[in-house]
């Protein structure tokens, strides 16, 4: 588990967010998910935005998941780290709402 995954796992657990850690869907592994709602959350490192191969894999992955009824959200870890405490709280509220509907 990467540090960003540990961080969000702690948040999801302590905030009682209706999501779990790691699920294999086809050849892809979801960081956090709610299988009943078919929703997932990915915590992305910089390679997801700078490495062409990773970007293309993410496009294929998003299409596969979408084609199979999954709805996803992505958080760019490097940006999240720079947010104020209030902005982080808002992101966490948004995540909680995302996994409740």
XYZ file of C-alpha atoms in Angstrom:
101
model
C 0.000 0.000 0.000
C 1.471 3.346 -1.014
C 1.516 6.279 1.404
C -1.352 8.064 -0.445
C -3.398 4.842 -0.280
C -2.652 4.503 3.445
C -3.660 8.129 3.957
C -6.990 7.721 2.167
C -7.621 4.316 3.719
C -7.309 5.990 7.121
C -9.685 8.782 6.045
C -12.222 6.346 4.603
C -12.104 4.196 7.728
C -12.251 6.985 10.323
C -14.897 8.980 8.440
C -17.028 5.847 7.944
C -17.100 6.296 4.186
C -18.915 3.458 2.434
C -15.894 2.226 0.459
C -13.312 -0.550 0.673
C -9.685 -0.966 -0.335
C -8.646 -2.832 -3.494
C -10.851 -4.788 -5.818
C -9.817 -6.593 -8.971
C -12.130 -5.819 -11.912
C -10.965 -7.596 -15.027
C -7.259 -6.927 -15.291
C -7.528 -3.702 -13.290
C -7.256 -3.099 -9.572
C -9.348 -0.348 -8.017
C -7.823 1.641 -5.158
C -11.129 2.204 -3.309
C -14.559 0.998 -4.302
C -18.177 0.376 -3.454
C -19.210 -2.698 -5.412
C -22.957 -2.257 -4.815
C -22.879 1.254 -6.297
C -20.198 0.336 -8.857
C -18.188 3.405 -7.891
C -14.448 3.719 -7.428
C -11.810 6.219 -6.358
C -8.256 6.288 -7.669
C -5.396 8.101 -5.963
C -2.977 9.001 -8.744
C 0.717 9.717 -8.633
C 2.334 12.013 -11.189
C 3.020 9.262 -13.725
C -0.726 9.152 -14.403
C -0.403 12.672 -15.831
C 3.099 12.717 -17.304
C 3.929 9.242 -18.639
C 2.335 8.529 -22.046
C 2.157 4.781 -21.449
C 0.420 5.236 -18.087
C -1.940 7.837 -19.564
C -2.939 5.411 -22.340
C -3.428 2.544 -19.875
C -5.635 4.820 -17.754
C -7.746 5.687 -20.821
C -8.234 1.988 -21.611
C -8.972 1.267 -17.962
C -11.523 4.068 -17.652
C -13.277 2.901 -20.826
C -13.344 -0.740 -19.663
C -14.741 0.216 -16.265
C -17.282 2.616 -17.758
C -18.386 0.007 -20.304
C -18.976 -2.330 -17.354
C -21.096 0.174 -15.404
C -18.463 1.645 -13.083
C -18.284 5.354 -12.217
C -14.975 6.710 -11.035
C -13.240 9.679 -9.494
C -9.531 10.454 -9.503
C -7.468 12.464 -7.056
C -4.090 13.789 -8.102
C -1.985 13.269 -5.001
C 0.494 16.065 -5.764
C -2.348 18.595 -5.970
C -4.191 17.229 -2.969
C -1.073 17.651 -0.805
C -0.978 21.370 -1.648
C -4.574 22.060 -0.613
C -5.459 23.922 2.548
C -7.047 22.006 5.408
C -10.454 23.417 4.478
C -10.018 22.386 0.837
C -9.010 18.881 1.926
C -12.082 18.665 4.155
C -14.238 19.589 1.167
C -12.639 16.868 -0.961
C -13.310 14.335 1.801
C -16.930 15.498 2.040
C -17.234 15.087 -1.735
C -15.797 11.558 -1.518
C -18.247 10.660 1.238
C -21.181 11.980 -0.800
C -19.926 10.161 -3.911
C -19.964 6.803 -2.121
C -23.387 7.380 -0.532
C -25.446 7.855 -3.697
